Coordinates of C-alpha atoms and ligand atoms in Angstrom, one line a residue:
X1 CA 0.0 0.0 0.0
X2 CA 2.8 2.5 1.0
X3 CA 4.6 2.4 -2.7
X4 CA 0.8 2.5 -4.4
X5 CA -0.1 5.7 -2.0
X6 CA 3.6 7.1 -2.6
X7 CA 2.8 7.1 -6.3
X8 CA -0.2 8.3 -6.3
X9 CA 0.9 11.8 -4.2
X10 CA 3.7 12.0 -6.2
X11 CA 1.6 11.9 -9.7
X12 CA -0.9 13.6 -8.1
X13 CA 1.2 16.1 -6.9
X14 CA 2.9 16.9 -10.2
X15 CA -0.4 17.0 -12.0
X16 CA -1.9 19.7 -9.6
X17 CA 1.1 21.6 -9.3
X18 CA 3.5 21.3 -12.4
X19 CA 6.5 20.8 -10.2
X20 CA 8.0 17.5 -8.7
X21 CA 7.7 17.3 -5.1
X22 CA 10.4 18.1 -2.6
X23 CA 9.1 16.0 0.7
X24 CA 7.2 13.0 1.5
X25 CA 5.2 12.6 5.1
X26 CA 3.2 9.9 6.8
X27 CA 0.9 10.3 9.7
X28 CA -0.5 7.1 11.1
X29 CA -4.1 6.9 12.2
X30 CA -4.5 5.1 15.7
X31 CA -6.4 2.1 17.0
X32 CA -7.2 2.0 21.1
X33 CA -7.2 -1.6 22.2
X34 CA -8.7 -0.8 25.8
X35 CA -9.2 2.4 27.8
X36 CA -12.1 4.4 25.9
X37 CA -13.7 7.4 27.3
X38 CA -10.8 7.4 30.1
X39 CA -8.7 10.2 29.0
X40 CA -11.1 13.0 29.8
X41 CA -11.4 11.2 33.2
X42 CA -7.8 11.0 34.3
X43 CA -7.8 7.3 33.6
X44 CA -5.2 5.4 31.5
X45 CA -5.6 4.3 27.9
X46 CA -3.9 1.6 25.8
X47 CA -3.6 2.9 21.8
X48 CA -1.5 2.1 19.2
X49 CA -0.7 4.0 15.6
X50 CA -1.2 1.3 12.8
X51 CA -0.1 1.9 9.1
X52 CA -3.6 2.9 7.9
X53 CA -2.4 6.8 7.5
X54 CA -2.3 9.6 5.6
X55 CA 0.7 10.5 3.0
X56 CA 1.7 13.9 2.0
X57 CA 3.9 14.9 -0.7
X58 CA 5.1 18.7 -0.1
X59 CA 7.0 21.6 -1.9
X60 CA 7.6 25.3 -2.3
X61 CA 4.7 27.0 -4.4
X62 CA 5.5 29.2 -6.4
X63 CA 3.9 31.8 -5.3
X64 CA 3.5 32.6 -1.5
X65 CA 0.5 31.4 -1.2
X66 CA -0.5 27.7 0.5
X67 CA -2.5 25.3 -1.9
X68 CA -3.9 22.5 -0.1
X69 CA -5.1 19.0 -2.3
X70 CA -7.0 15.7 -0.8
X71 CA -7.8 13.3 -2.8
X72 CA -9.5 12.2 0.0
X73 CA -12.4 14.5 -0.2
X74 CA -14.6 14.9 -2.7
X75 CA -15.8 18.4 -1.6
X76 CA -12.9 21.2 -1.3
X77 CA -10.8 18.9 -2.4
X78 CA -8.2 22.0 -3.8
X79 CA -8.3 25.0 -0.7
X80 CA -5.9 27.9 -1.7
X81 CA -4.7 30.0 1.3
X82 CA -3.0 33.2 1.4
X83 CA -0.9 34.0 4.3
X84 CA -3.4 36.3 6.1
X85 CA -6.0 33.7 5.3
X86 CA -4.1 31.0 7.5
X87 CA -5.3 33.4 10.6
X88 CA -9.1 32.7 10.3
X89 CA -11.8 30.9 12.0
X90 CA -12.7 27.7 11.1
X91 CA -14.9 27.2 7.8
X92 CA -15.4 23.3 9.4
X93 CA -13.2 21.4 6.4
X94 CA -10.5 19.5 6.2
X95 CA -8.4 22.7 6.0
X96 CA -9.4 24.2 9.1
X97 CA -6.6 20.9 10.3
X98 CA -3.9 23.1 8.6
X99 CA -5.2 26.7 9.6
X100 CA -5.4 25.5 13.3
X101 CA -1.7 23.9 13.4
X102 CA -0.7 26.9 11.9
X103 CA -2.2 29.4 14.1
X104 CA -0.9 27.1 17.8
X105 CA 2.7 26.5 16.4
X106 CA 3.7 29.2 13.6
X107 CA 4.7 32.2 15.8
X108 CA 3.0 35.6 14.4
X109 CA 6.0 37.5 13.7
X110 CA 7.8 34.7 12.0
X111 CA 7.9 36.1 7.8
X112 CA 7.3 32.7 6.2
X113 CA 10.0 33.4 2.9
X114 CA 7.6 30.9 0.7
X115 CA 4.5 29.3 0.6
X116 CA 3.4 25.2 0.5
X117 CA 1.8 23.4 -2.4
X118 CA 0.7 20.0 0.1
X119 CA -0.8 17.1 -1.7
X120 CA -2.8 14.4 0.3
X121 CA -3.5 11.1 0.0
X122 CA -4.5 8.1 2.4
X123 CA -5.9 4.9 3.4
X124 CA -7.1 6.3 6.6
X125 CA -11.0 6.2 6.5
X126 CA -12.3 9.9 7.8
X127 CA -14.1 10.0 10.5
X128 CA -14.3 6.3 11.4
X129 CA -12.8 6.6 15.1
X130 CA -9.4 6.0 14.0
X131 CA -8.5 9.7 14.4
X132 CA -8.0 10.6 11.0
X133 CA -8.5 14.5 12.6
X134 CA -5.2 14.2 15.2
X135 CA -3.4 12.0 11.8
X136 CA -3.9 15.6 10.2
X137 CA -3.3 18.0 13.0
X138 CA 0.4 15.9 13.2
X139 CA 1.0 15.3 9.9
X140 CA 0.4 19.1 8.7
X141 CA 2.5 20.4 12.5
X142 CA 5.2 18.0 11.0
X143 CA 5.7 19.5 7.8
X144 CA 5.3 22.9 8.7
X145 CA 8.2 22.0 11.8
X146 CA 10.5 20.4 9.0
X147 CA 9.6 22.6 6.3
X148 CA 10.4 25.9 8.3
X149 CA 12.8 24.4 10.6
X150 CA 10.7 25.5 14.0
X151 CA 11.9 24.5 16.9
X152 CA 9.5 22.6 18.6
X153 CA 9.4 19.1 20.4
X154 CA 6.9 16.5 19.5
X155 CA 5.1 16.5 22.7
X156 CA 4.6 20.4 22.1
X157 CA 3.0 19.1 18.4
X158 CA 1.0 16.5 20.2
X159 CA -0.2 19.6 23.1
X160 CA -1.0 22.1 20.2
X161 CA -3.1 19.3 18.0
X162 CA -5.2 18.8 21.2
X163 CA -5.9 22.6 21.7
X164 CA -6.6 22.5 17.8
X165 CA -9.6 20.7 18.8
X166 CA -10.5 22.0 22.0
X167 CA -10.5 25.8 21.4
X168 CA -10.5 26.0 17.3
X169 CA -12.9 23.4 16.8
X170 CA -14.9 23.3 19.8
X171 CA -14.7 19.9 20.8
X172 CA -13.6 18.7 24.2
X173 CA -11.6 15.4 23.1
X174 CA -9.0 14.1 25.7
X175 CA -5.0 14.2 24.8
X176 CA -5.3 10.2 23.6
X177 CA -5.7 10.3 20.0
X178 CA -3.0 12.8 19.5
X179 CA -0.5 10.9 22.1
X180 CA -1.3 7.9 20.5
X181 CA 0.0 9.0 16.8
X182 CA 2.8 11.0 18.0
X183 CA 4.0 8.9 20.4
X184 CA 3.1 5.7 18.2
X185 CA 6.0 3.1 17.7
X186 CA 5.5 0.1 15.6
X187 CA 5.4 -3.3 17.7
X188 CA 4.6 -1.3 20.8
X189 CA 1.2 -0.1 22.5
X190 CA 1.4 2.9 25.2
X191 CA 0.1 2.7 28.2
X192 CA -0.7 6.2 29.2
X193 CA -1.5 7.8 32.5
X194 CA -3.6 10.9 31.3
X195 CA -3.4 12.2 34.9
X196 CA -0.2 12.5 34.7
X197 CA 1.1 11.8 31.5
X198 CA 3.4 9.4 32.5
X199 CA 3.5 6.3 30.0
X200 CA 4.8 3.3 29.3
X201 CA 5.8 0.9 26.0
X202 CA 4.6 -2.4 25.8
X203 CA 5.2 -4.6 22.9
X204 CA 3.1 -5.6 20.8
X205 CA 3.3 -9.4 21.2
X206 CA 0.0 -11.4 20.0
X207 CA 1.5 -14.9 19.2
X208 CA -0.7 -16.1 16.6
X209 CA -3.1 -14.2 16.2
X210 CA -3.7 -10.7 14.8
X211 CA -5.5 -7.5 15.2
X212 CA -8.6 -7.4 12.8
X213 CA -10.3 -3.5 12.8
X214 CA -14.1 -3.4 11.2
X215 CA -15.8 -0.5 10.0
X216 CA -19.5 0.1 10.1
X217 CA -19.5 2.4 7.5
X218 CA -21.8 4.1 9.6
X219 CA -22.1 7.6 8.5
X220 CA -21.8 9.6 11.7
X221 CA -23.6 12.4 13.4
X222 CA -24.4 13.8 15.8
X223 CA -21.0 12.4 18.0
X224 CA -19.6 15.6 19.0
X225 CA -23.0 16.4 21.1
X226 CA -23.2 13.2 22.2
X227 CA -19.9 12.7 23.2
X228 CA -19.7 16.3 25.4
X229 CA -23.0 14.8 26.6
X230 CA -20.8 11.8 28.2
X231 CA -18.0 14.5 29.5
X232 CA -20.9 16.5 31.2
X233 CA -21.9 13.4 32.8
X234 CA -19.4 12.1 34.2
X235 CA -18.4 16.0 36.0
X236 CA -21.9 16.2 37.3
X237 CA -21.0 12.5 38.7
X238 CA -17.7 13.7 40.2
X239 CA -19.4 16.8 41.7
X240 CA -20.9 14.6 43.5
X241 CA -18.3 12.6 44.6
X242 CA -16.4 15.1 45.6
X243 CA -19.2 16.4 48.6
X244 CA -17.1 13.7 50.3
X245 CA -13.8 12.8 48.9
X246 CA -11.3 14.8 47.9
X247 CA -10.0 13.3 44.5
X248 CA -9.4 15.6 41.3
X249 CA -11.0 13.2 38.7
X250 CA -12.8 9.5 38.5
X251 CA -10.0 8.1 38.1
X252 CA -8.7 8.4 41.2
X253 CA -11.0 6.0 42.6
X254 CA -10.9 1.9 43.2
X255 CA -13.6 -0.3 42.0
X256 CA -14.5 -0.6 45.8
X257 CA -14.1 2.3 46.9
X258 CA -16.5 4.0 43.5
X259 CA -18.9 1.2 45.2
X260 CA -18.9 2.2 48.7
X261 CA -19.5 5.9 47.5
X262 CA -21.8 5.1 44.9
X263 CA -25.0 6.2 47.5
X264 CA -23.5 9.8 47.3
X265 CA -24.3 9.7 43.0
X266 CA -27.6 8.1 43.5
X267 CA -28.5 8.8 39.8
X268 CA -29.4 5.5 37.7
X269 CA -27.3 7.3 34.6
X270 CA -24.6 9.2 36.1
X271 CA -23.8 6.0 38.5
X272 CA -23.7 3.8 34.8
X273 CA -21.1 6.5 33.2
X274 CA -19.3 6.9 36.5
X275 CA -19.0 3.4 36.7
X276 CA -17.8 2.5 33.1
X277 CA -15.1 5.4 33.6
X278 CA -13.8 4.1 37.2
X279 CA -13.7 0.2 35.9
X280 CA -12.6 0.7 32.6
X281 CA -9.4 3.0 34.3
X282 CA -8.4 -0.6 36.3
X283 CA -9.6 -2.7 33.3
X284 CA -6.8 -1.1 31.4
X285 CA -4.2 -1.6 34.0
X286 CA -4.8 -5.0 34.1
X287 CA -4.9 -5.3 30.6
X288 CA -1.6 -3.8 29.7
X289 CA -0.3 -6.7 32.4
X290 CA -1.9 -9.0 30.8
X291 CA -0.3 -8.7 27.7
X292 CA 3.0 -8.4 29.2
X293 CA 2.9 -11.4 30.9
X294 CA 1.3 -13.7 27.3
X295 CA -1.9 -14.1 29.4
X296 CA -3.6 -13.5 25.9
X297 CA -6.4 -14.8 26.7
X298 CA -7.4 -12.7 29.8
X299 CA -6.0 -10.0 27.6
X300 CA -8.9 -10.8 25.3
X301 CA -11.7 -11.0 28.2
X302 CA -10.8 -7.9 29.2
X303 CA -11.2 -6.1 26.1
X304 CA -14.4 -7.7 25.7
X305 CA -15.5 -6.6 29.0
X306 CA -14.7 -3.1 28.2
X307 CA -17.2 -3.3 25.2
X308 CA -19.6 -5.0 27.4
X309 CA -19.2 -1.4 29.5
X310 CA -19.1 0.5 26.8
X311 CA -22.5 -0.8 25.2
X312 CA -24.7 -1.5 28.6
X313 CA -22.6 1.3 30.9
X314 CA -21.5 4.2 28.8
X315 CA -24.0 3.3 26.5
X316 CA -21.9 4.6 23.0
X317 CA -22.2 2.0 20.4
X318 CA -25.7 1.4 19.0
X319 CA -26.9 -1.7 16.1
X320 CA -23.8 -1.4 14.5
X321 CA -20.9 -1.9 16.7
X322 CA -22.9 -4.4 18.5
X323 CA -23.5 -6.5 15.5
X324 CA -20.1 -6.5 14.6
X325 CA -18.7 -7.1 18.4
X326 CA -21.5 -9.8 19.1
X327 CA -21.0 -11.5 15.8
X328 CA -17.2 -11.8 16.2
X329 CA -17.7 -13.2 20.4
X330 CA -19.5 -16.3 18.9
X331 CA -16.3 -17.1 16.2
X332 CA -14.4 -19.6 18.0
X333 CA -10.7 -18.5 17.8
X334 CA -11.7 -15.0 18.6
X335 CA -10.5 -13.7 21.9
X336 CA -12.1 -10.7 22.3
X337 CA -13.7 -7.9 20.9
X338 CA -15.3 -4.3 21.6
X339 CA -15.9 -0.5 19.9
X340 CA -12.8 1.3 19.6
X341 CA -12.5 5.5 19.7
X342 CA -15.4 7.3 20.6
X343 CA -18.1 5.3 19.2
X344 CA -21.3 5.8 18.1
X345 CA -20.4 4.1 14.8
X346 CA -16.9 4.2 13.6
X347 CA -15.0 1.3 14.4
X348 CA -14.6 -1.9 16.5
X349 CA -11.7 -4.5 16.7
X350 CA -11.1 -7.9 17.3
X351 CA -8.2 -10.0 18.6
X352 CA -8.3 -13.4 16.3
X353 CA -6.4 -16.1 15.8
X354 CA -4.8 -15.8 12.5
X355 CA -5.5 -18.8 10.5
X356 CA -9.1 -18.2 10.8
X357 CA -8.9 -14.5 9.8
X358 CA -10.4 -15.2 6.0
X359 CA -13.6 -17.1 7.3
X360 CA -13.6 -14.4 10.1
X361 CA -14.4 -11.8 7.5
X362 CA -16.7 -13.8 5.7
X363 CA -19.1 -14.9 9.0
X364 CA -18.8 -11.3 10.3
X365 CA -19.9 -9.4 6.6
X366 CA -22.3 -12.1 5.9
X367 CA -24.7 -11.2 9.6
X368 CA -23.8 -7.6 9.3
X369 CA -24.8 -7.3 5.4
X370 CA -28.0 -9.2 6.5
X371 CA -28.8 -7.1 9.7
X372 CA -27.8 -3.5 8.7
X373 CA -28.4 -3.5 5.0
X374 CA -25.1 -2.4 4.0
X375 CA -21.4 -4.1 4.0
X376 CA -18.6 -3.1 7.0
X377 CA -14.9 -2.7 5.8
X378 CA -12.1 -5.1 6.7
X379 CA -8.5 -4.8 7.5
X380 CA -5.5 -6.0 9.3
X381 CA -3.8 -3.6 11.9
X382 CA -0.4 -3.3 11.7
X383 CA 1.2 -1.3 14.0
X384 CA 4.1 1.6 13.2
X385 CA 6.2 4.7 14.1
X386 CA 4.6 8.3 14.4
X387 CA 4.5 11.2 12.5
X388 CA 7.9 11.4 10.3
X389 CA 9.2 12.3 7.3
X390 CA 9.8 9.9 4.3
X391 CA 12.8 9.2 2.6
X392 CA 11.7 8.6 -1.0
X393 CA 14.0 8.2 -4.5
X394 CA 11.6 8.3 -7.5
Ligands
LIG1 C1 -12.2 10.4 20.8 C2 -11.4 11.4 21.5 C3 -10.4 10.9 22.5 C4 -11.1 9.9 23.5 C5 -11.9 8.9 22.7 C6 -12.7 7.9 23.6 O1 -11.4 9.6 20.0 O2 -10.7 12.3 20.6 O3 -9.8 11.9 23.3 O4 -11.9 10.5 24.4 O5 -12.8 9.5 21.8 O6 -11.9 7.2 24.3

């Protein structure tokens, strides 16, 4: 796939633009294999970047000016920018990724001596919960860094793509998807403590079996309501918490001690979100151990429990998810399986053995085809490093 997608930016490229292209990038897009809805509650997450991504191939334009191409979009897929134009508000596309990463890393008084011509290609589905948004805010903050030599550090990148979406965007997503692509490194899944940052490698080491991610193909709305719906939730739950105990964020709490508490709550809903945040923290923990030591298998029960949480608890994944997620529990050979991002359509992932991946697909597309009306999309996950530039000869 890389060569094909490496071709295709770089024909692409000189088509649009009449000029060969002097860079290549690659952003990863992320899959999290346990941990959801945590990182807003200062519990730990478990992600990994995989090698579905976005390429970029990147030059001087000619005239100052910064000329954007997707051939991922169909709508504005060509956006032409002039300098001043970089500064405004968001016009909610794709290039608003761009004009955001600009405006948090691109100091005001810095004289940018040329313009970009960016060309854009990918096999990273948009918005299908494997943060195609955080692939772009770190893909375009790495070629602006490399392209105007800034001097910034990639967990400053990862801080300003996160702010990207929380003040220019509007939408109060946690630091995970971002940390997960810049931190990303192939073989390895990161553990991270989003109270207080501190994380954690672990490798990557299924045995035989593999990492299968399934689409709905669900066209989504409505998510970024629904998911601030979930944040305000689980505050009005802490608030409530906090009459008694003094702890900053649900995380903070055991499983026995969110149970001995739980009277203070005494809401049917906020005690269900409450609860999937608290668990789902110490689900993760256990996870990450579980993997280290090959207990694969309780690696696998825990991921399904977290979709069990995630569908009954946090209630985030509707017909779709759960068809795929209860279609793949009764494969034999499948260890577990659950909804992975923010849900609400988007994507879900199974751990499966890997001789049995073919006839996986095939059970799995043949009861969601039947039940939803419409095929889900298939592929492998392989895992890789972050955001980076490409060393390409063509
Ligand atoms: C989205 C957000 C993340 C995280 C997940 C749910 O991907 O961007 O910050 O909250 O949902 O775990």
């Amino acid at each position: 796939m890389t060569k094909k997608l490496i071709e295709q930016v770089t024909s692409g490229y000189q088509t649009k633009f009449q000029q060969k292209p002097q860079h290549y990038f690659f952003s990863p897009g992320r899959i999290n294999l346990i941990g959801e809805h945590t990182d807003y509650n200062g519990g730990a997450v478990f992600p990994c970047a995989v090698t579905l991504g976005i390429y970029a191939a990147v030059g001087p334009s000619k005239d100052t000016n910064f000329h954007l191409y997707s051939a991922n979009y169909q709508e504005k897929s060509l956006i032409n920018l002039s300098r001043n134009e970089l500064n405004r508000p968001k016009q909610k596309n794709w290039s608003d990724y761009f004009c955001g990463m600009v405006q948090e890393i691109i100091p005001q008084n810095l004289e940018l001596k040329f313009g970009l011509n960016i060309y854009l290609a990918g096999d990273l589905p948009p918005a299908a919960g494997l943060s195609s948004s955080a692939a772009l805010e770190l893909l375009f903050g790495t070629i602006l860094k490399n392209t105007y030599n800034l001097s910034i550090e990639k967990k400053d990148l990862i801080l300003a793509g996160q702010r990207v979406e929380n003040n220019y965007l509007g939408l109060k997503t946690g630091i995970m998807d971002q940390f997960a692509i810049g931190m990303g490194k192939q073989n390895q899944a990161i553990l991270l403590n989003t109270n207080n940052m501190q994380y954690e490698y672990f490798p990557l080491e299924l045995e035989n079996n593999v990492i299968v991610i399934m689409n709905t193909n669900k066209p989504r709305t409505l998510i970024d309501s629904k998911y601030n719906e979930r944040r305000k939730e689980c505050n009005s739950a802490l608030h409530k918490l906090q009459k008694e105990l003094s702890i900053n964020s649900l995380g903070d709490l055991t499983k026995d001690q969110f149970d001995e508490y739980t009277y203070l709550i005494n809401d049917s809903i906020l005690i269900k979100r409450a609860r999937h945040a608290v668990f789902e923290n110490q689900r993760t923990i256990l996870a990450a151990k579980a993997l280290k030591t090959h207990q694969l298998a309780k690696f696998g029960h825990l991921i399904s429990a977290s979709g069990i949480s995630l569908a009954y608890d946090y209630e985030v994944t509707g017909k779709e998810l759960d068809t795929l997620v209860q279609t793949a529990l009764k494969i034999p050979g499948v260890l577990g399986s659950r909804m992975t991002g923010a849900g609400f359509g988007g994507c879900a992932i199974a751990l499966v053995e890997e001789n049995i991946v073919p006839s996986f697909i095939e059970q799995v597309q043949t009861v969601y085809n039947k039940k939803i009306g419409y095929p889900a999309k298939f592929y492998l996950a392989k895992t890789t490093d972050g955001p980076r530039e490409l060393k390409v000869t063509i």
